[in-house]
Tab-separated table of C-alpha atoms and ligand atoms in Angstrom:
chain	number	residue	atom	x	y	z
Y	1	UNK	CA	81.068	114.426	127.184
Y	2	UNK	CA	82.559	113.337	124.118
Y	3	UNK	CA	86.323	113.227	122.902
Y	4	UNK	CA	87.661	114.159	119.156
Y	5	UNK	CA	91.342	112.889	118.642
Y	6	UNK	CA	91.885	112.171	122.360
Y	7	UNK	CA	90.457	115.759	123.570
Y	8	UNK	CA	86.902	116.724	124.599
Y	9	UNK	CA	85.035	117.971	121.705
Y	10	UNK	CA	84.062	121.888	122.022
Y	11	UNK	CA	81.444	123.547	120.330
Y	12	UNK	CA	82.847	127.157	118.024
Y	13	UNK	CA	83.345	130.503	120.236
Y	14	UNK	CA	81.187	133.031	119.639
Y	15	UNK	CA	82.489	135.465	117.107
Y	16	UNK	CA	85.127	133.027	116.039
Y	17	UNK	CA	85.001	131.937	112.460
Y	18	UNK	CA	84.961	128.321	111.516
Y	19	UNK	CA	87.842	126.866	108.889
Y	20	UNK	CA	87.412	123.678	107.104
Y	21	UNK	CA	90.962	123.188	107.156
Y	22	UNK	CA	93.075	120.528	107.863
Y	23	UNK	CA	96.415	122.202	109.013
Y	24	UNK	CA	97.851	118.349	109.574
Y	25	UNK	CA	97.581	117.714	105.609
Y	26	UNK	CA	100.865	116.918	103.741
Y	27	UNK	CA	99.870	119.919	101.210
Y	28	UNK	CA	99.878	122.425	103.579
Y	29	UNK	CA	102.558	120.776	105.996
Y	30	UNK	CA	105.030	120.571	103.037
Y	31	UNK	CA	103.682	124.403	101.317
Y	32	UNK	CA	102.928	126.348	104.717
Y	33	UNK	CA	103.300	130.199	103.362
Y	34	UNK	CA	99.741	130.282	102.121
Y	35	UNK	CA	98.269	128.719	104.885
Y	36	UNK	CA	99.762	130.846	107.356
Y	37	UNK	CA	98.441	134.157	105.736
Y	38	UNK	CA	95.120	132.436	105.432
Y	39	UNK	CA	95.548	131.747	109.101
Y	40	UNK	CA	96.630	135.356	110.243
Y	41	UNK	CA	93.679	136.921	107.945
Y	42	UNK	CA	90.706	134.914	110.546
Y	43	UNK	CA	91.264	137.058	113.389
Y	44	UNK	CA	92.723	136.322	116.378
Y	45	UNK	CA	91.633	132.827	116.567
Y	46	UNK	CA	89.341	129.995	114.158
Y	47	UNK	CA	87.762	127.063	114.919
Y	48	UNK	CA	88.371	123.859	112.944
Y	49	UNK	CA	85.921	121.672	112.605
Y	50	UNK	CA	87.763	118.504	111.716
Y	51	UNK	CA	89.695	118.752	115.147
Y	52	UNK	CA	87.205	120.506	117.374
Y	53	UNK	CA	89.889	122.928	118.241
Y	54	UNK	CA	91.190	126.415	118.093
Y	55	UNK	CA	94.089	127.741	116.192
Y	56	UNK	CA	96.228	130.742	115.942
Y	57	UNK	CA	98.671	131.985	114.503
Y	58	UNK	CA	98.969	136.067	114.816
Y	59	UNK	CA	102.059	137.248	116.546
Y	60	UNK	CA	100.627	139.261	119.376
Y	61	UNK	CA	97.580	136.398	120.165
Y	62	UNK	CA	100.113	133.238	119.721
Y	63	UNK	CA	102.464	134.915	122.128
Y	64	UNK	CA	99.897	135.748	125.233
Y	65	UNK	CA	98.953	131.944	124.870
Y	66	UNK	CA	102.221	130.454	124.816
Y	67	UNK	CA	103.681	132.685	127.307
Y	68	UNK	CA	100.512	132.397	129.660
Y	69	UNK	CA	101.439	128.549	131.363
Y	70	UNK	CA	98.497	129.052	134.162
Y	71	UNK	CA	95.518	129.031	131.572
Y	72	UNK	CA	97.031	127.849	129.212
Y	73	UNK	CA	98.971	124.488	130.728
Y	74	UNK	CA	101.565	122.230	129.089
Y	75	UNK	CA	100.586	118.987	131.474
Y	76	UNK	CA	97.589	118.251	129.189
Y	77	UNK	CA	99.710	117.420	126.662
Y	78	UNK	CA	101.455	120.014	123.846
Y	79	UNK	CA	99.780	118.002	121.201
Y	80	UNK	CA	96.262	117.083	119.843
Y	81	UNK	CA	95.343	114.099	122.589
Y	82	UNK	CA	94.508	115.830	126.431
Y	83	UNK	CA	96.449	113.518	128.790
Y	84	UNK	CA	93.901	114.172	131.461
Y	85	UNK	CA	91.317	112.181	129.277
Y	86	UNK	CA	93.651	108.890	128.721
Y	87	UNK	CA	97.376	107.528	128.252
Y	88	UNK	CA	99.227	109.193	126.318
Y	89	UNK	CA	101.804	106.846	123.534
Y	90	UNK	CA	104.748	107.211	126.246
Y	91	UNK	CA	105.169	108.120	129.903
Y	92	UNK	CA	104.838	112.284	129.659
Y	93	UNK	CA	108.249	114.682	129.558
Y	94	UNK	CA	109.229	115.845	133.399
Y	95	UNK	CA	109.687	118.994	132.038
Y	96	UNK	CA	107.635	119.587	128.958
Y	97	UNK	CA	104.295	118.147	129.441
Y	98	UNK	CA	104.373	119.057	133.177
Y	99	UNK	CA	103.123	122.633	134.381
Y	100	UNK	CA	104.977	124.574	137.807
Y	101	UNK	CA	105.582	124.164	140.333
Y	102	UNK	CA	106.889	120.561	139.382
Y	103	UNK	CA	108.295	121.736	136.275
Y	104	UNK	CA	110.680	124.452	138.272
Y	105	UNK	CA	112.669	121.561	139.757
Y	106	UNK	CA	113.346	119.299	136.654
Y	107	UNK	CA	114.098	122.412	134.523
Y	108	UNK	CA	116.657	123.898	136.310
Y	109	UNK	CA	117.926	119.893	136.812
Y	110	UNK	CA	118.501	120.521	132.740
Y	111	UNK	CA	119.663	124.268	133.178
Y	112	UNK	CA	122.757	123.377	135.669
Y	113	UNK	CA	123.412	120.492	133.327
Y	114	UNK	CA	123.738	122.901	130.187
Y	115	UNK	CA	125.035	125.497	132.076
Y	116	UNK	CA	126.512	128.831	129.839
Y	117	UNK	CA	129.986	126.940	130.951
Y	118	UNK	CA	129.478	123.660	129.537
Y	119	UNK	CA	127.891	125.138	126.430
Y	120	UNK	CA	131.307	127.524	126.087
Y	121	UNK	CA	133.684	124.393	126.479
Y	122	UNK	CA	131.741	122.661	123.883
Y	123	UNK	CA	132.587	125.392	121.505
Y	124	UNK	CA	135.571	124.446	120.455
Y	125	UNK	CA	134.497	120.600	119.654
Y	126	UNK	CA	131.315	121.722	117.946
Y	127	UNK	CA	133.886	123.874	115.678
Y	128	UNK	CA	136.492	121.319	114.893
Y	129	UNK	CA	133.704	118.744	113.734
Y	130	UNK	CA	131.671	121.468	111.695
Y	131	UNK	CA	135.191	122.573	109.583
Y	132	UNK	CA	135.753	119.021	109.365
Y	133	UNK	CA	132.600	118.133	107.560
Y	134	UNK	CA	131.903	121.232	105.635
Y	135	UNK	CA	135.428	120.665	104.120
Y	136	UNK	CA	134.855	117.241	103.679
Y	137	UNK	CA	131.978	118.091	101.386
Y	138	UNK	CA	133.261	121.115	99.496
Y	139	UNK	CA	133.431	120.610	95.376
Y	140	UNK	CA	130.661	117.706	95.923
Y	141	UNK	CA	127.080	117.053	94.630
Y	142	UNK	CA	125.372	116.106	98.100
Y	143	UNK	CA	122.285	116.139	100.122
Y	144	UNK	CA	121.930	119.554	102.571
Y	145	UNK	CA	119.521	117.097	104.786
Y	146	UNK	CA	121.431	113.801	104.076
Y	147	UNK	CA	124.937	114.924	104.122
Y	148	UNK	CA	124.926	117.849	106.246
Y	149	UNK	CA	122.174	118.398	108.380
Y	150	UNK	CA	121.511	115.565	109.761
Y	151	UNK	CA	124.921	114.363	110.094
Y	152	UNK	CA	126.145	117.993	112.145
Y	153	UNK	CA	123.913	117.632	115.525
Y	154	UNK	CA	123.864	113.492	115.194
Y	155	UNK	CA	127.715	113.658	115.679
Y	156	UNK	CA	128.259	116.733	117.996
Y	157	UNK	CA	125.554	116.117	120.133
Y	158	UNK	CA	125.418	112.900	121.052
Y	159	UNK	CA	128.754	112.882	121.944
Y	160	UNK	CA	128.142	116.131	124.170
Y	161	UNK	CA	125.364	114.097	126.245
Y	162	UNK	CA	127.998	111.262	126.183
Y	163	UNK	CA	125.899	108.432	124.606
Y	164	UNK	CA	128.439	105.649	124.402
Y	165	UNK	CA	126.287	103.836	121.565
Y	166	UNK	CA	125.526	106.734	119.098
Y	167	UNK	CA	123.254	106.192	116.468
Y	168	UNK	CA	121.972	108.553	113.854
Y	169	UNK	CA	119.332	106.216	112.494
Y	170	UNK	CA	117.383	105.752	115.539
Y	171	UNK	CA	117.912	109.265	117.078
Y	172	UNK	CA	116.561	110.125	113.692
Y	173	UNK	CA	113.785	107.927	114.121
Y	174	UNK	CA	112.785	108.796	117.640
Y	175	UNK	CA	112.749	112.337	116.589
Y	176	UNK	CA	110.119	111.705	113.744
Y	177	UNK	CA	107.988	110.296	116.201
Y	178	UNK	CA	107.908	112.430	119.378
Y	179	UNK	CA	106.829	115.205	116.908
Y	180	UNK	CA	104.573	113.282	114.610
Y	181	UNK	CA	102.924	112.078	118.139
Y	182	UNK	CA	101.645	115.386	118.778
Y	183	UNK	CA	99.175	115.362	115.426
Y	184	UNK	CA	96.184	112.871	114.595
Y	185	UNK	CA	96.573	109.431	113.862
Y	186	UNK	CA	97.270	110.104	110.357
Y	187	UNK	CA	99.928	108.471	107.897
Y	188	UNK	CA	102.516	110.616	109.139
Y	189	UNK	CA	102.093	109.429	112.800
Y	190	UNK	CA	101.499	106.218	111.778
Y	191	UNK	CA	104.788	106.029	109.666
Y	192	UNK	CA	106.471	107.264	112.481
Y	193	UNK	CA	104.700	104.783	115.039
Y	194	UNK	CA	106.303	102.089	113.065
Y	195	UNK	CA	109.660	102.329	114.373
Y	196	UNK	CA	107.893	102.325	117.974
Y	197	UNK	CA	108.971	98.709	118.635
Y	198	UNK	CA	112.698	98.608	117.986
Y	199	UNK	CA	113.498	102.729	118.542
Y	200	UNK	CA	111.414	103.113	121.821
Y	201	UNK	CA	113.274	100.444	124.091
Y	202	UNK	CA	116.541	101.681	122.493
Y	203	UNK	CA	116.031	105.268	123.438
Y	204	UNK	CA	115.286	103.956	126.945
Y	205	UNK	CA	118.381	102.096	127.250
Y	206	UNK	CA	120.414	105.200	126.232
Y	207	UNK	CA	119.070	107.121	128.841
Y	208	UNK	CA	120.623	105.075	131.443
Y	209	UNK	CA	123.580	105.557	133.829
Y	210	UNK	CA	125.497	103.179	132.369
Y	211	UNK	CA	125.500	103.795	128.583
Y	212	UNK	CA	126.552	107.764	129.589
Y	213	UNK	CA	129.995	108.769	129.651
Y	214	UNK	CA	131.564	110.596	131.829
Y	215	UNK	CA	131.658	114.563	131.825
Y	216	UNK	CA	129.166	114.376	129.422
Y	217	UNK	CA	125.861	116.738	129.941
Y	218	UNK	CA	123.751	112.750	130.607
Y	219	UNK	CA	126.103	112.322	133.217
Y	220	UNK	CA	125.460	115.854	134.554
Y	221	UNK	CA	122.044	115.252	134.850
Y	222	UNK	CA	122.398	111.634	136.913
Y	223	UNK	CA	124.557	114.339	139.011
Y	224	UNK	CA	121.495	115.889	140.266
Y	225	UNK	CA	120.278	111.986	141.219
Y	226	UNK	CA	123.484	111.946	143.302
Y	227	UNK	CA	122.867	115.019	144.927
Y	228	UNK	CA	119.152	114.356	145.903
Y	229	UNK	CA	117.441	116.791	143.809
Y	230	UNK	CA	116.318	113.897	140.970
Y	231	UNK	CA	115.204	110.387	141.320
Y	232	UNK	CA	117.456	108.066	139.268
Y	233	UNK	CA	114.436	107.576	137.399
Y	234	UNK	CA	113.898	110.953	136.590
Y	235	UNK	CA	117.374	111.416	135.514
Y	236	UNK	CA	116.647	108.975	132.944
Y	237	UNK	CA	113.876	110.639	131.992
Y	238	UNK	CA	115.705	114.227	131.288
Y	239	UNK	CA	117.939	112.366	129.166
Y	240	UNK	CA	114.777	111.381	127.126
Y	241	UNK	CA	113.763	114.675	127.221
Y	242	UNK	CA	117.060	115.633	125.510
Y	243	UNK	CA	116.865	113.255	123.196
Y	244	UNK	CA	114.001	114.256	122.115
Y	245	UNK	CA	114.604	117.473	121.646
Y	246	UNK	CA	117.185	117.752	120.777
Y	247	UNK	CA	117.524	116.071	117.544
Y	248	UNK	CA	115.267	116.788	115.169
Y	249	UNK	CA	115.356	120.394	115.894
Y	250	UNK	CA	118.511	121.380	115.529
Y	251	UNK	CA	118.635	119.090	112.399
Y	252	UNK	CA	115.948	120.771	111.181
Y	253	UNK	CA	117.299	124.607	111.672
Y	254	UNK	CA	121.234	123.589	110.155
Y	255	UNK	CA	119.060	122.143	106.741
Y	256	UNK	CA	116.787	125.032	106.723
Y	257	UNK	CA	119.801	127.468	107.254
Y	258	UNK	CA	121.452	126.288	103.871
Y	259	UNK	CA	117.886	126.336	102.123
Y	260	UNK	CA	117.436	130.141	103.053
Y	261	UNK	CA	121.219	131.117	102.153
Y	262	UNK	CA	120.362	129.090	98.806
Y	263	UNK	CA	117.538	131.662	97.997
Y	264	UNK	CA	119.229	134.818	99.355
Y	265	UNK	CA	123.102	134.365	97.744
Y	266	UNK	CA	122.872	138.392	99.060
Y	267	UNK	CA	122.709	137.099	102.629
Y	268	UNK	CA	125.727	134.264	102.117
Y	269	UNK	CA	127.842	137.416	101.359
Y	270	UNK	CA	126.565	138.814	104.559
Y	271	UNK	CA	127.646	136.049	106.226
Y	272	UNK	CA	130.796	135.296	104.524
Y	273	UNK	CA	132.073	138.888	105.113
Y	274	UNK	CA	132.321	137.913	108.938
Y	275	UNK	CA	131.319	134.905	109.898
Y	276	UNK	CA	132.511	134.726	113.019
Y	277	UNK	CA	130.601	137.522	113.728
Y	278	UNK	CA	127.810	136.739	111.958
Y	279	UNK	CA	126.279	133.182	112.385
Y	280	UNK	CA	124.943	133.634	115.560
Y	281	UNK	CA	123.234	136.375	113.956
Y	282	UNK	CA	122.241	134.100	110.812
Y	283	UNK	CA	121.215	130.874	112.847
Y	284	UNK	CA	118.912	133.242	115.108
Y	285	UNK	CA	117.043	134.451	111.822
Y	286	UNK	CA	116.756	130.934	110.140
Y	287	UNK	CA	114.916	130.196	113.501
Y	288	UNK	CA	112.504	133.141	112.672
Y	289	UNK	CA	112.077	132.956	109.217
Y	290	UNK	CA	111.920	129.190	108.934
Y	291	UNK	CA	110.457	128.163	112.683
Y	292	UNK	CA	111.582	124.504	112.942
Y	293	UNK	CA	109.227	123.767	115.282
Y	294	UNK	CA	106.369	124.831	113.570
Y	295	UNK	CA	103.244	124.124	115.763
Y	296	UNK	CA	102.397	123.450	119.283
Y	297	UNK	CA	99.302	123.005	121.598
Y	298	UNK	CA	98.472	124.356	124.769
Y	299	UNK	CA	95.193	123.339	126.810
Y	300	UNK	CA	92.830	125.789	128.503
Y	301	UNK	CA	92.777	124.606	132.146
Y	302	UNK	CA	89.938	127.449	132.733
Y	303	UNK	CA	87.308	129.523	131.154
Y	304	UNK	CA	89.192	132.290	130.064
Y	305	UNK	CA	88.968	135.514	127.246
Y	306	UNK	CA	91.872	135.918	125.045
Y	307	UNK	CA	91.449	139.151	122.314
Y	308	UNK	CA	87.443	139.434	123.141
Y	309	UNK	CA	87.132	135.504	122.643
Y	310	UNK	CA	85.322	133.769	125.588
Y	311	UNK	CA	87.270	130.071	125.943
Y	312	UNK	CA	86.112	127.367	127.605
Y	313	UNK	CA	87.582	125.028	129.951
Y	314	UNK	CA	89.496	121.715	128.050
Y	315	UNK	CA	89.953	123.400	124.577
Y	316	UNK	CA	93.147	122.850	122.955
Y	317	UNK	CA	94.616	125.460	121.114
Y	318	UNK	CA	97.102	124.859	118.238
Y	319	UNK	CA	99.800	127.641	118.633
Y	320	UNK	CA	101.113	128.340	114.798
Y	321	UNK	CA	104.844	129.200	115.519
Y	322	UNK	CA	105.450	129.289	112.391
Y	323	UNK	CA	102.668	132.068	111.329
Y	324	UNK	CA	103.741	134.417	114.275
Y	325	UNK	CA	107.072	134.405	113.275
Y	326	UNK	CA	105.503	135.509	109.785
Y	327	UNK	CA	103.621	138.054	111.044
Y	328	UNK	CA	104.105	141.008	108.805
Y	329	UNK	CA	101.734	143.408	111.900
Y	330	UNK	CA	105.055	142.306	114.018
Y	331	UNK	CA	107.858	142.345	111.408
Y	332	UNK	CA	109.111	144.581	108.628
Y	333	UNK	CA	109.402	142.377	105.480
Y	334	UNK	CA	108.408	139.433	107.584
Y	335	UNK	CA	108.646	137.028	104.435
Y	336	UNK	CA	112.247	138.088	103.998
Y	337	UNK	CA	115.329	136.502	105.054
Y	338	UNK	CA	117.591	138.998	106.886
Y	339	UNK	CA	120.540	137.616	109.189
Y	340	UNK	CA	121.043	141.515	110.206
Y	341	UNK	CA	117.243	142.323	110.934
Y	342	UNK	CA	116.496	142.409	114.805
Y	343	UNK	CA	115.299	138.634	115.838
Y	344	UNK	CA	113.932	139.350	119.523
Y	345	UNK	CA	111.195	137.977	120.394
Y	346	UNK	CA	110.664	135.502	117.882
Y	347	UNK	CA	108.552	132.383	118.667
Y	348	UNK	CA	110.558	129.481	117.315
Y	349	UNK	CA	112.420	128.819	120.550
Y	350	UNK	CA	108.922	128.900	122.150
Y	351	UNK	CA	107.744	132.120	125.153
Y	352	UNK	CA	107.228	131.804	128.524
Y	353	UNK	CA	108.097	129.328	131.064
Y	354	UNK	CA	108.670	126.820	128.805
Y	355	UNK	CA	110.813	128.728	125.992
Y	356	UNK	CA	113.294	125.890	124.562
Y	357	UNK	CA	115.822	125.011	127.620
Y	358	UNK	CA	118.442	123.770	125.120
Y	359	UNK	CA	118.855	127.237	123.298
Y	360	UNK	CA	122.451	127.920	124.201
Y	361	UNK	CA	123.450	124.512	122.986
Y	362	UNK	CA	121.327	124.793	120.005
Y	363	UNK	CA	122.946	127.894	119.628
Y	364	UNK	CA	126.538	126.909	119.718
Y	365	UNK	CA	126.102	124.142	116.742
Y	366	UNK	CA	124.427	126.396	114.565
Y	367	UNK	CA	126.967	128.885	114.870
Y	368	UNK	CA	129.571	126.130	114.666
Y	369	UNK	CA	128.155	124.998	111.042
Y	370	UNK	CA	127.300	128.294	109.850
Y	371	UNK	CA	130.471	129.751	110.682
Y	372	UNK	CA	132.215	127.166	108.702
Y	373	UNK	CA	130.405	127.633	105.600
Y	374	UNK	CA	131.258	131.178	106.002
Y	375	UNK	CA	134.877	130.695	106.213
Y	376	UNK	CA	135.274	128.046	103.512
Y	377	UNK	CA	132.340	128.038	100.981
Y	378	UNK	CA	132.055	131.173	98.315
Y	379	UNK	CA	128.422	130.364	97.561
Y	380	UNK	CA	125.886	127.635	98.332
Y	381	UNK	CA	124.430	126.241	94.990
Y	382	UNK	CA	120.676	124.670	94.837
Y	383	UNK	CA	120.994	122.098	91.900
Y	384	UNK	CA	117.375	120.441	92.637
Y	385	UNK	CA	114.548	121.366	93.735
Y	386	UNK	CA	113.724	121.339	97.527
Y	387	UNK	CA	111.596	118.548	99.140
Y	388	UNK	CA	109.568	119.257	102.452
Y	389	UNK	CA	108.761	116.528	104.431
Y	390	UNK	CA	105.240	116.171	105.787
Y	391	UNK	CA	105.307	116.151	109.808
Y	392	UNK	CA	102.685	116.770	112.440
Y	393	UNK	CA	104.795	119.444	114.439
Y	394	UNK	CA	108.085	120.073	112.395
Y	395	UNK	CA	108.813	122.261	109.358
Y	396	UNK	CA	111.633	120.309	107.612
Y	397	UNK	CA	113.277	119.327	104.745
Y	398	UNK	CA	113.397	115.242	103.572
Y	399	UNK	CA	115.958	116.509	100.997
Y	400	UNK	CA	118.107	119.620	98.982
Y	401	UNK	CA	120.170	118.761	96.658
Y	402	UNK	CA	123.206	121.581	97.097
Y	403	UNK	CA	126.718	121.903	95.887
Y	404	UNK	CA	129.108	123.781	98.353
Y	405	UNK	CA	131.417	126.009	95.853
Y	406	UNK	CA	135.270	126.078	97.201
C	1	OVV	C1	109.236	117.375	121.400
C	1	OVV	C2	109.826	117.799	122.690
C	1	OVV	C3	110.206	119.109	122.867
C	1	OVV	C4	110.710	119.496	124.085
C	1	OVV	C5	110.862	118.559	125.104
C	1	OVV	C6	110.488	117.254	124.920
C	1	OVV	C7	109.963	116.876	123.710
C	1	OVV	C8	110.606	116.266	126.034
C	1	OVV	O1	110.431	115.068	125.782
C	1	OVV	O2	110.872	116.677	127.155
């Protein structure tokens, strides 16, 4: 038995063609379009060399693997190493990297603490701060990622968890590298890694009772310690979980929101025509057409057949979000931004048991910041170019240089 990148090393399916590829590469990571057509042209699946490992990225393939959580398990670990073959960088997620039946319990820990009530009181607050910043930034030169994005969900949602010591930087930080952990030890992950010293025991002081405020959704979760149902430990744990994921992502989708309405002024009209409406809508397609989370792994727990290819047993299977959300076999004009095209069933909130637990949160601030820009910009200027940022498992923007037009 021998391991590649922290998984055992498989040998190509029959009938499945072999790519020399290296989807982790800051070329493609930063310039995915071509690579995901490339991908989607190979047939259901390919096998990559480099990694030892399968990848998809059709709609209708990606989807029966990601939805399937009994061959296809999450407690082998969502990224390139297979946690039943060694430790993985951090204690795994409760509720990600864990498979049912102990997933049921600490999922619906998180559901009843982001319950469709809490979500709907935090409304409101997500509102005031979004018209707040978005007027604070009218007329201006600025940074979408700097300025915007990653300001929005660093001050709305830590302060719905209730951290008492927010900090953007190191949320920021812990973000880059709870995705970048899921690729190879490349630069990327190593970049990331850095920070591992100072932002890891931070995090896990946040996540503690004591530094949670009360009524927040933190101190919702330690309810579920109180009433039996969680450990105090694990408690702490689901706090981790939201912090990291719940970051990065949203981040992510609010920067690549104003980088789609910057190349479709046609759709900004849309929007601004009702945006109350509307940005539910218009967040729910920048999800599709953009997929923040862009890639994720599942692990063959059996020897299985998926579309006429035989799998064996321990093969991990990169899941291109990203490409399936592309898919022009699933989607009319799949390359074009449309907030009023029909979104259902997209990928980037995930399928299957699994499917992003923080959606109706996620929800709320994108509609919060898109809204706002609705109701007080009358068109969203690029005045640079665009700059992806390389990541192992994100699609996102390091920086767009904008000016919001009063
Ligand atoms: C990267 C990510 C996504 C979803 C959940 C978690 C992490 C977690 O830590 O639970």
């Amino acid at each position: 038995m021998t391991l590649t990148e922290g998984h055992l090393t498989i040998d190509p399916p029959a009938g499945v063609p072999v790519w020399n590829v290296d989807p982790y590469a800051p070329d493609i990571q930063t310039d995915p379009i071509p690579f995901f057509a490339d991908l989607r042209a190979k047939g259901p699946f390919a096998y990559l060399p480099k990694y030892s490992m399968l990848i998809c990225g059709g709609y209708e393939v990606t989807k029966e693997v990601f939805s399937d959580h009994e061959r296809f398990v999450s407690s082998r670990g969502v990224g390139l190493q297979d946690f039943s073959m060694g430790e993985p960088w951090r204690p795994p997620s409760i509720v990600l990297e864990v498979d049912p039946p102990d997933h049921n319990r600490t999922r619906r820990a998180i559901m009843r603490a982001l319950s469709p009530k809490v979500v709907a009181d935090l409304k409101p607050l997500f509102k005031a701060d979004a018209d707040a910043l978005v007027a604070s930034l009218i007329g201006r030169d600025i940074d979408g990622v700097a300025d915007l994005a990653e300001v929005f969900p660093c001050t709305v949602f830590p302060k719905a968890v209730g951290l008492k010591n927010p900090d953007r930087k190191m949320l920021l930080s812990y973000g880059l590298m709870v995705f970048n952990a899921l690729g190879p030890d490349n630069a990327q992950r190593q970049a990331a890694m850095a920070n591992a010293p100072v932002v890891g025991p931070w995090i896990a002081e946040q996540c503690l009772r004591e530094n949670l405020t009360e009524g927040g959704i933190g101190a919702a979760i330690y309810a579920s310690a109180d009433d039996g149902v969680l450990t105090e430990d694990e408690a702490g744990m689901l706090v981790r979980s939201l912090l990291s994921a719940g970051v990065d992502t949203t981040v992510t989708a609010v920067g690549s929101a104003l980088w789609s309405f910057a190349k479709a002024p046609e759709q900004f009209a849309v929007l601004r025509d009702d945006p109350q409406g509307r940005a539910l809508a218009a967040f729910e397609e920048t999800i599709r057409y953009t997929s923040p989370v862009n890639a994720f792994c599942r692990t063959t727990n059996v020897d299985t057949e998926v579309a006429g290819v035989s799998i064996a047993a321990g093969t991990k299977i990169l899941c291109v979000l990203g490409a399936a959300n592309l898919d022009d076999a699933h989607w009319l004009e799949a390359d074009r931004f449309d907030i009023s095209r029909r979104t259902i069933g997209h990928l980037g909130l995930g399928a299957g048991v699994h499917t992003c637990v923080g959606q109706n949160i996620a929800r709320a601030e994108g509609q919060a910041v898109l809204q706002a820009l609705g109701e007080q910009v009358s068109a969203i200027k690029q005045t640079g170019p665009a700059v992806w940022r390389a990541n192992n498992a994100i699609r996102a923007l390091d920086s767009l240089p904008l000016r919001l037009e009063a």
